Amino acid sequence: MKYYSTNHSIDAVDLRTAVLQGLPKDKGLYMPDDIPLIMPRFFENIQLLSFREIATSVALTLLGEDLPSNVIIDIIDNAITFDTPLIKLDDTHYVLELFHGPTLAFKDVGARFMARLMKHYIKDTDQKLTVLVATSGDTGSAVANGFLGIDGIDVIILYPSGKVSKIQEQQLTTMGENITAIEVDGSFDDCQNLVKTAFVDKALGQKMTLTSANSINIARLIPQTFYYFHAYAQLKRQGNTEPSVISIPSGNAGNLTAALIAKRMGLPVKRFIAACNSNDSLAKYLHTGELVAKPTKHTISNAMDVGNPSNLMRIQDLYSYSVEFLRQDLLSWSFDDDATRATIRDIYKTYNYIMDPHGAVGYLGTKRYEEEIDRDSVHIILETAHPAKFKDTVDAALGITVDIPSRLEQVLHKSKQSLRMPADFEAFKQYLLS
Ligand SMILES: *Cc1c(COP(=O)(O)O)cnc(C)c1O
C-alpha cells in the first residue's frame, strides 16, 4: 500500500517513509491510497474475539502488504496490553472506556503502536532516533510512555514550566530511562517553536535523526481503528446487532478520522457524532460547509482545545471534499463548560457513573442526537480519559472525591526529574548536540 499526501503535490510513499517522516513535505497529511474492506465473515464471529485478536485482524487487513504477519502480530502483542471495555449504562447507552492504558488516556493506544512500529523500522539500521515532543500537558505523557524502554529511540519532551497540572507534570517527569523532560521557561508555543526550529536546523540534521511522532502521524491513526471494531464485538456479545450511533469527543479529530476509516473498512455503524467543546470549528464546518480556523479557547475538556483541527484535511479528502457526503456519516455539535459540568452531574445521578469532562461532551452529543434526530438508536459514547486525570473539575462538579487509580497514584510519589531551560534555541541545540 502507498501513502499519499492530502495536498497531492508529492509522490506517494511507502509506509516506512510515512511513519518515519510524519509530515509530508507539501504540508498535507499522509493517507492510505486504498482502504481495504474487512471480510464480511469476520463480523459473523467477532463477538468471540478478544481485543488483541480483533486488532490483529484489522492490522493485517490494513498493513498486510507492507509488513510480515509475524511483525504485525508482535507489534500488536506489545502495544495492545490493556482492554477497552464497553460499559452498559442502560439498554440503549454504552460507554467505551479507552483509558485503561498506562497514562489513562486513549492516546496510549496510538502512541504505543507507533513507537513499536518505529522501532521495527530502525532496528536493523544503525540509525538512532530522537523523538521531540512539545506538550501542553496531556499528550506528551502518552507519547513518551509509548516509547519508554524502547532501544534505539530517545524521547525529549518539552513542556512549559508552571503551566501544566501537578499530575501531568509528575507523569511527564518521572519516567526516566530513555525519556528526558525539559521544563521550558516559556509558553507551550515557545516549546513548539523550539521543536520546529530543531527540525529545520542543518547542524542538528547532520548529527541526528529527529522525528516528531505527533498526533498527525499515520501510525497513530491506524491503531485507533481497532477499538471501534472491538466496541461492535462487545455490543454484539451483549445481544445488540444493530449498527449504533457513536459519539466521539473531538479536538484534533484523529479519533474521528480513525472512526471514519473503520466505517470505510466495513464496520457496521449507523452514524458518528463529533462532539466538540467551545472550540467549534468542526461543528461549524459540518453545519455551514465552511472551515474557519479560530484561536483556541481554554475549556475544562482541555485535550480538545483545538481551534484548527488538522485531521479535517484527511476527513475532507476521504469524503471527496463534499460536506453533503460527509453529513451522511457525521453530525457535529459544540457544548460549553457549564453544560459539560451539569452533564457530569446528570450522568452520576442517573447511572452512578463518573465521567471525565471529555466523555461528558461526548454524552452531550448523544443527548442532542436523541432530541434532534431519533430516539430509538443504540448509542456508544467514547470515554477518552480516566476521570481522575481531571480530578479537580470532576470533584468540584460532583462534590465528591474521585479515587485515583494505583498506576496514577504511584506516579505522584516518584521524584521529579527535569532539565530547566530558557526558551532559547541555542541552549536547546547545545543540549541536543552534547
Ligand atoms: C486528545 C484527546 C481528545 C481529542 O482527540 P482527537 O483525536 O484530537 O480529536 C479527547 N479526549 C482526550 C482525553 C484526549 O486526550
Coordinates of C-alpha atoms and ligand atoms in Angstrom, one line a residue:
M1 CA 0.0 0.0 0.0
K2 CA 1.1 3.5 -0.8
Y3 CA 0.5 6.6 1.3
Y4 CA -0.3 9.8 -0.4
S5 CA -0.3 13.4 0.8
T6 CA -3.7 15.1 1.1
N7 CA -2.2 18.0 -0.8
H8 CA -1.5 15.7 -3.7
S9 CA 1.7 17.5 -4.7
I10 CA 4.3 14.9 -3.9
D11 CA 4.6 11.3 -5.0
A12 CA 3.0 8.6 -2.7
V13 CA 5.5 7.0 -0.3
D14 CA 5.7 3.6 1.4
L15 CA 4.6 3.0 5.0
R16 CA 8.1 3.2 6.4
T17 CA 8.6 6.7 4.9
A18 CA 5.2 7.9 6.0
V19 CA 5.8 6.7 9.6
L20 CA 9.4 8.0 10.0
Q21 CA 8.8 11.3 8.2
G22 CA 5.5 12.0 9.9
L23 CA 4.6 15.0 7.8
P24 CA 4.8 15.1 4.0
K25 CA 7.0 17.8 2.5
D26 CA 4.0 19.5 0.9
K27 CA 2.4 20.0 4.4
G28 CA -0.5 17.7 3.7
L29 CA -1.2 14.6 5.7
Y30 CA -0.5 11.0 4.8
M31 CA -3.4 8.8 3.9
P32 CA -3.6 5.2 2.7
D33 CA -4.3 5.1 -1.0
D34 CA -6.7 2.2 -0.7
I35 CA -8.8 1.4 2.3
P36 CA -9.3 -2.3 2.2
L37 CA -12.6 -3.9 3.1
I38 CA -12.7 -6.4 6.0
M39 CA -14.1 -9.8 5.0
P40 CA -17.8 -9.8 5.9
R41 CA -17.3 -13.2 7.6
F42 CA -15.0 -11.5 10.2
F43 CA -18.1 -9.9 11.6
E44 CA -20.0 -13.2 12.0
N45 CA -18.0 -14.4 14.9
I46 CA -16.4 -11.1 16.0
Q47 CA -18.2 -11.4 19.4
L48 CA -16.0 -14.4 20.2
L49 CA -12.7 -12.5 19.7
S50 CA -10.5 -10.6 22.2
F51 CA -9.4 -7.0 21.6
R52 CA -6.0 -8.3 20.7
E53 CA -7.4 -10.8 18.1
I54 CA -9.6 -8.1 16.6
A55 CA -6.7 -5.6 16.5
T56 CA -4.5 -8.2 14.8
S57 CA -7.1 -9.0 12.1
V58 CA -7.7 -5.3 11.4
A59 CA -4.0 -4.6 11.3
L60 CA -3.3 -7.5 8.9
T61 CA -6.0 -6.1 6.6
L62 CA -4.6 -2.6 6.6
L63 CA -0.8 -3.4 6.8
G64 CA -0.5 -6.9 5.5
E65 CA 1.0 -5.8 2.2
D66 CA 3.7 -3.7 4.0
L67 CA 4.8 -5.8 6.9
P68 CA 5.3 -9.5 7.5
S69 CA 2.5 -11.1 9.6
N70 CA 4.8 -12.1 12.4
V71 CA 6.0 -8.5 12.8
I72 CA 2.4 -7.2 12.9
I73 CA 1.4 -9.8 15.5
D74 CA 4.4 -8.9 17.6
I75 CA 3.7 -5.2 17.4
I76 CA 0.1 -5.8 18.4
D77 CA 1.1 -8.1 21.3
N78 CA 3.4 -5.5 22.7
A79 CA 1.2 -2.4 22.1
I80 CA -2.3 -3.7 23.0
T81 CA -1.6 -4.7 26.6
F82 CA -4.9 -3.4 28.0
D83 CA -8.6 -3.7 27.4
T84 CA -11.2 -1.2 26.0
P85 CA -14.3 -2.4 27.8
L86 CA -17.8 -1.4 26.8
I87 CA -19.8 -0.5 29.9
K88 CA -23.6 -0.6 29.8
L89 CA -25.3 2.4 31.2
D90 CA -28.8 1.2 30.1
D91 CA -30.3 -0.7 27.2
T92 CA -29.5 2.0 24.7
H93 CA -26.4 3.7 26.1
Y94 CA -23.0 2.3 26.4
V95 CA -19.6 3.8 27.2
L96 CA -16.4 2.6 25.5
E97 CA -13.7 3.1 28.1
L98 CA -10.5 3.9 26.3
F99 CA -8.5 4.9 29.4
H100 CA -7.1 1.6 30.7
G101 CA -3.6 2.2 29.3
P102 CA -0.5 3.3 31.2
T103 CA -1.3 7.1 31.1
L104 CA -5.1 6.7 31.4
A105 CA -5.9 8.3 28.1
F106 CA -6.9 6.8 24.7
K107 CA -3.8 8.2 23.2
D108 CA -1.9 5.3 24.7
V109 CA -3.3 3.1 22.0
G110 CA -1.9 5.1 19.1
A111 CA 1.4 6.1 20.9
R112 CA 2.3 2.5 21.9
F113 CA 1.6 1.2 18.4
M114 CA 3.6 4.0 16.7
A115 CA 6.6 3.5 19.0
R116 CA 6.8 -0.2 18.2
L117 CA 6.4 0.3 14.5
M118 CA 9.2 2.9 14.5
K119 CA 11.3 0.5 16.5
H120 CA 10.8 -2.1 13.8
Y121 CA 11.8 0.2 11.1
I122 CA 15.1 1.3 12.7
K123 CA 16.1 -1.9 14.4
D124 CA 18.2 -3.3 11.5
T125 CA 19.9 0.0 10.7
D126 CA 22.4 1.8 12.9
Q127 CA 20.1 4.7 13.0
K128 CA 19.2 6.1 16.4
L129 CA 16.0 8.1 16.5
T130 CA 15.4 11.2 18.7
V131 CA 11.7 12.0 19.2
L132 CA 11.0 15.6 20.1
V133 CA 7.6 16.3 21.6
A134 CA 6.2 19.7 22.7
T135 CA 3.3 19.3 25.1
S136 CA 0.8 21.5 26.8
G137 CA 0.2 18.7 29.3
D138 CA -1.8 15.7 28.2
T139 CA -0.5 14.3 25.0
G140 CA 3.2 14.3 25.9
S141 CA 2.9 11.7 28.5
A142 CA 1.1 9.2 26.3
V143 CA 3.7 9.6 23.5
A144 CA 6.7 9.4 25.8
N145 CA 5.3 6.5 27.7
G146 CA 4.7 4.7 24.4
F147 CA 8.4 4.9 23.7
L148 CA 9.5 4.0 27.3
G149 CA 12.2 1.4 27.3
I150 CA 12.4 1.1 23.5
D151 CA 16.0 0.5 22.4
G152 CA 17.4 2.9 19.8
I153 CA 14.9 5.7 20.4
D154 CA 15.4 8.7 22.8
V155 CA 12.5 10.9 23.6
I156 CA 12.8 14.5 24.7
I157 CA 9.6 16.2 26.0
L158 CA 9.4 19.9 26.3
Y159 CA 6.7 21.4 28.5
P160 CA 6.0 25.0 29.7
S161 CA 7.1 25.5 33.3
G162 CA 4.3 26.2 35.7
K163 CA 1.6 25.7 33.0
V164 CA 0.8 22.0 33.4
S165 CA -1.1 20.4 36.2
K166 CA 0.7 18.7 39.1
I167 CA -0.5 15.2 37.9
Q168 CA 0.6 16.0 34.4
E169 CA 4.0 17.2 35.4
Q170 CA 4.5 14.1 37.5
Q171 CA 3.6 11.9 34.5
L172 CA 6.0 13.8 32.3
T173 CA 9.0 14.0 34.6
T174 CA 9.2 10.6 36.3
M175 CA 9.5 8.1 33.5
G176 CA 13.3 8.0 33.4
E177 CA 15.2 5.5 31.1
N178 CA 15.1 6.9 27.5
I179 CA 12.7 9.7 28.3
T180 CA 14.0 13.2 29.2
A181 CA 11.7 16.0 30.3
I182 CA 12.8 19.6 29.6
E183 CA 11.0 22.3 31.6
V184 CA 11.0 25.4 29.5
D185 CA 10.7 28.9 30.9
G186 CA 8.1 30.0 28.5
S187 CA 4.7 29.0 26.9
F188 CA 3.6 26.0 25.0
D189 CA 4.1 28.0 21.8
D190 CA 7.7 28.5 22.9
C191 CA 8.1 24.8 23.3
Q192 CA 6.6 24.1 19.9
N193 CA 8.9 26.7 18.3
L194 CA 12.0 25.1 19.8
V195 CA 10.9 21.7 18.3
K196 CA 10.0 23.2 14.9
T197 CA 13.3 25.1 14.7
A198 CA 15.3 22.0 15.6
F199 CA 13.7 20.1 12.7
V200 CA 15.0 22.6 10.2
D201 CA 18.4 23.1 11.8
K202 CA 21.2 21.9 9.4
A203 CA 23.8 21.0 12.1
L204 CA 21.3 19.0 14.1
G205 CA 20.1 17.3 10.9
Q206 CA 23.6 16.1 10.2
K207 CA 24.2 14.9 13.7
M208 CA 21.0 13.1 14.5
T209 CA 17.7 11.7 13.1
L210 CA 14.9 13.8 14.6
T211 CA 11.3 12.8 14.3
S212 CA 8.1 14.4 15.7
A213 CA 5.8 11.4 16.4
N214 CA 3.0 13.8 16.9
S215 CA -0.7 13.2 16.6
I216 CA -0.8 13.6 12.8
N217 CA 1.5 10.6 12.2
I218 CA -0.5 7.9 10.3
A219 CA 1.0 5.3 12.7
R220 CA -1.2 6.8 15.4
L221 CA -4.4 6.8 13.4
I222 CA -4.2 3.2 12.2
P223 CA -4.4 1.5 15.7
Q224 CA -7.2 3.8 16.7
T225 CA -9.5 2.0 14.2
F226 CA -9.1 -1.2 16.3
Y227 CA -11.3 -0.3 19.2
Y228 CA -14.2 0.7 17.0
F229 CA -14.3 -2.9 15.9
H230 CA -13.9 -4.1 19.4
A231 CA -16.8 -1.9 20.5
Y232 CA -19.0 -3.6 17.9
A233 CA -17.9 -7.0 19.1
Q234 CA -18.8 -6.2 22.6
L235 CA -22.2 -4.8 21.7
K236 CA -22.9 -7.9 19.7
R237 CA -21.8 -10.0 22.7
Q238 CA -24.5 -8.2 24.7
G239 CA -27.1 -9.1 22.2
N240 CA -27.2 -5.8 20.2
T241 CA -26.6 -6.4 16.5
E242 CA -28.0 -3.2 15.1
P243 CA -25.5 -0.6 14.0
S244 CA -25.0 2.0 16.7
V245 CA -24.5 5.8 16.8
I246 CA -21.0 6.5 18.1
S247 CA -20.3 9.8 19.8
I248 CA -16.6 10.9 19.8
P249 CA -15.4 13.8 21.9
S250 CA -13.2 15.5 19.3
G251 CA -10.4 18.1 19.2
N252 CA -7.8 17.5 16.5
A253 CA -10.2 14.9 15.1
G254 CA -7.7 12.0 14.9
N255 CA -10.0 9.7 16.8
L256 CA -12.8 10.7 14.5
T257 CA -10.7 10.1 11.3
A258 CA -9.9 6.6 12.6
A259 CA -13.6 6.0 13.1
L260 CA -14.5 7.1 9.5
I261 CA -11.7 4.8 8.2
A262 CA -13.1 1.9 10.2
K263 CA -16.5 2.6 8.6
R264 CA -15.0 2.6 5.2
M265 CA -13.5 -0.8 6.0
G266 CA -16.9 -2.1 6.6
L267 CA -17.6 -1.5 10.3
P268 CA -21.4 -1.6 10.9
V269 CA -22.2 1.7 12.4
K270 CA -25.2 4.0 11.8
R271 CA -23.6 7.3 12.3
F272 CA -20.9 9.2 14.1
I273 CA -21.2 12.3 16.2
A274 CA -18.2 14.7 16.6
A275 CA -18.9 16.2 20.0
C276 CA -16.9 19.4 20.5
N277 CA -16.4 21.8 23.4
S278 CA -16.5 25.6 22.8
N279 CA -13.8 25.2 20.1
D280 CA -16.4 24.7 17.5
S281 CA -14.6 24.8 14.1
L282 CA -15.5 21.2 13.3
A283 CA -19.2 21.7 14.2
K284 CA -19.4 24.9 12.2
Y285 CA -17.8 23.2 9.2
L286 CA -20.5 20.4 9.3
H287 CA -23.3 23.0 9.6
T288 CA -22.1 25.6 7.1
G289 CA -19.7 23.7 4.9
E290 CA -17.1 26.4 5.6
L291 CA -13.9 25.8 7.6
V292 CA -12.9 28.8 9.7
A293 CA -9.9 28.3 11.9
K294 CA -10.3 30.1 15.2
P295 CA -8.0 31.0 18.1
T296 CA -8.0 28.2 20.7
K297 CA -10.4 28.7 23.7
H298 CA -9.4 27.3 27.1
T299 CA -12.1 24.8 28.4
I300 CA -12.4 22.2 31.1
S301 CA -12.1 19.5 28.4
N302 CA -8.7 20.9 27.5
A303 CA -7.4 18.0 25.5
M304 CA -9.9 19.1 22.9
D305 CA -8.9 22.7 22.9
V306 CA -8.1 22.9 19.2
G307 CA -9.1 25.9 17.0
N308 CA -8.0 24.4 13.7
P309 CA -8.3 20.6 13.7
S310 CA -5.6 19.3 11.5
N311 CA -7.1 16.0 10.7
L312 CA -10.0 17.7 8.9
M313 CA -7.7 17.7 5.9
R314 CA -7.9 13.9 6.0
I315 CA -11.6 13.8 6.5
Q316 CA -12.3 16.2 3.6
D317 CA -10.1 14.1 1.4
L318 CA -11.8 10.8 2.5
Y319 CA -15.2 12.4 1.5
S320 CA -14.0 13.9 -1.8
Y321 CA -14.3 17.4 -0.4
S322 CA -18.1 17.1 -0.2
V323 CA -19.7 18.2 3.1
E324 CA -23.0 16.7 1.9
F325 CA -21.4 13.3 1.5
L326 CA -19.7 13.7 5.0
R327 CA -23.0 14.6 6.6
Q328 CA -24.4 11.2 5.7
D329 CA -22.0 9.7 8.2
L330 CA -21.3 12.5 10.6
L331 CA -23.1 15.1 12.8
S332 CA -21.4 17.6 15.0
W333 CA -22.4 20.0 17.8
S334 CA -20.5 22.1 20.3
F335 CA -21.1 22.4 24.0
D336 CA -19.8 24.8 26.6
D337 CA -18.3 24.2 30.1
D338 CA -21.5 24.8 32.0
A339 CA -23.3 22.2 30.0
T340 CA -20.4 19.8 30.5
R341 CA -20.3 20.2 34.3
A342 CA -24.1 19.8 34.5
T343 CA -23.8 16.6 32.4
I344 CA -21.1 15.1 34.6
R345 CA -23.6 15.6 37.5
D346 CA -26.6 14.1 35.4
I347 CA -24.6 11.0 34.4
Y348 CA -23.6 10.4 38.0
K349 CA -27.1 10.9 39.3
T350 CA -28.8 8.8 36.6
Y351 CA -26.2 6.0 36.2
N352 CA -23.9 6.3 39.2
Y353 CA -21.1 6.6 36.6
I354 CA -18.3 9.1 36.9
M355 CA -17.4 10.6 33.5
D356 CA -14.5 12.8 32.8
P357 CA -15.1 16.2 31.1
H358 CA -14.2 14.9 27.6
G359 CA -16.6 11.9 27.8
A360 CA -19.3 14.3 29.2
V361 CA -19.0 16.3 26.0
G362 CA -19.5 13.1 24.1
Y363 CA -22.6 12.3 26.1
L364 CA -24.0 15.7 25.4
G365 CA -23.6 14.9 21.7
T366 CA -25.7 11.7 22.2
K367 CA -28.4 13.6 24.0
R368 CA -28.6 16.2 21.3
Y369 CA -28.8 13.5 18.7
E370 CA -31.8 11.9 20.6
E371 CA -33.5 15.3 20.8
E372 CA -33.0 16.2 17.2
I373 CA -32.6 13.1 15.1
D374 CA -34.1 9.9 16.5
R375 CA -34.9 8.4 19.9
D376 CA -34.5 4.7 19.1
S377 CA -30.9 4.2 18.3
V378 CA -28.3 2.4 20.4
H379 CA -25.5 4.7 21.4
I380 CA -21.9 4.3 22.2
I381 CA -20.1 7.2 23.9
L382 CA -16.3 7.2 23.9
E383 CA -14.7 7.9 27.3
T384 CA -11.3 9.2 26.3
A385 CA -9.7 9.8 29.7
H386 CA -10.0 8.5 33.3
P387 CA -11.9 11.0 35.4
A388 CA -9.0 11.1 38.0
K389 CA -6.9 12.8 35.3
F390 CA -9.3 15.8 35.6
K391 CA -9.9 15.3 39.3
D392 CA -10.3 19.0 40.3
T393 CA -13.0 19.5 37.7
V394 CA -14.8 16.3 38.4
D395 CA -14.6 16.6 42.2
A396 CA -15.9 20.2 42.0
A397 CA -18.8 19.2 39.7
L398 CA -19.9 16.2 41.9
G399 CA -18.9 17.4 45.4
I400 CA -17.1 14.1 45.9
T401 CA -13.5 12.9 45.9
V402 CA -12.7 10.8 42.8
D403 CA -10.4 7.8 43.6
I404 CA -7.0 7.9 42.0
P405 CA -6.2 4.5 40.3
S406 CA -3.0 3.0 41.6
R407 CA -1.0 3.4 38.5
L408 CA -1.6 7.2 38.7
E409 CA -1.0 7.2 42.5
Q410 CA 2.4 5.6 42.0
V411 CA 3.5 8.3 39.7
L412 CA 2.5 11.0 42.2
H413 CA 5.1 9.7 44.7
K414 CA 8.1 9.5 42.3
S415 CA 10.6 12.3 42.3
K416 CA 10.5 14.8 39.5
Q417 CA 13.5 14.8 37.1
S418 CA 13.6 17.6 34.6
L419 CA 16.1 19.8 33.0
R420 CA 15.2 23.5 33.3
M421 CA 15.9 25.6 30.2
P422 CA 15.2 29.1 28.9
A423 CA 13.0 29.4 25.8
D424 CA 16.2 29.8 23.8
F425 CA 17.1 27.7 20.7
E426 CA 20.9 27.9 21.1
A427 CA 20.6 26.5 24.6
F428 CA 18.4 23.7 23.4
K429 CA 20.6 23.0 20.4
Q430 CA 23.7 22.8 22.6
Y431 CA 21.9 20.3 24.8
L432 CA 20.9 18.1 21.8
L433 CA 24.5 18.2 20.4
S434 CA 26.1 17.4 23.8
Ligands
LIG1 C1 -6.6 14.1 22.6 C2 -7.8 13.9 23.4 C3 -9.1 14.1 22.8 C4 -9.3 14.6 21.4 O1 -8.9 13.6 20.4 P1 -8.7 14.0 18.9 O2 -8.3 12.8 18.3 O3 -7.6 15.1 18.9 O4 -10.0 14.5 18.4 C5 -10.2 13.8 23.6 N1 -10.1 13.4 24.9 C6 -8.9 13.3 25.4 C7 -8.9 12.9 26.9 C8 -7.7 13.5 24.7 O5 -6.6 13.3 25.3

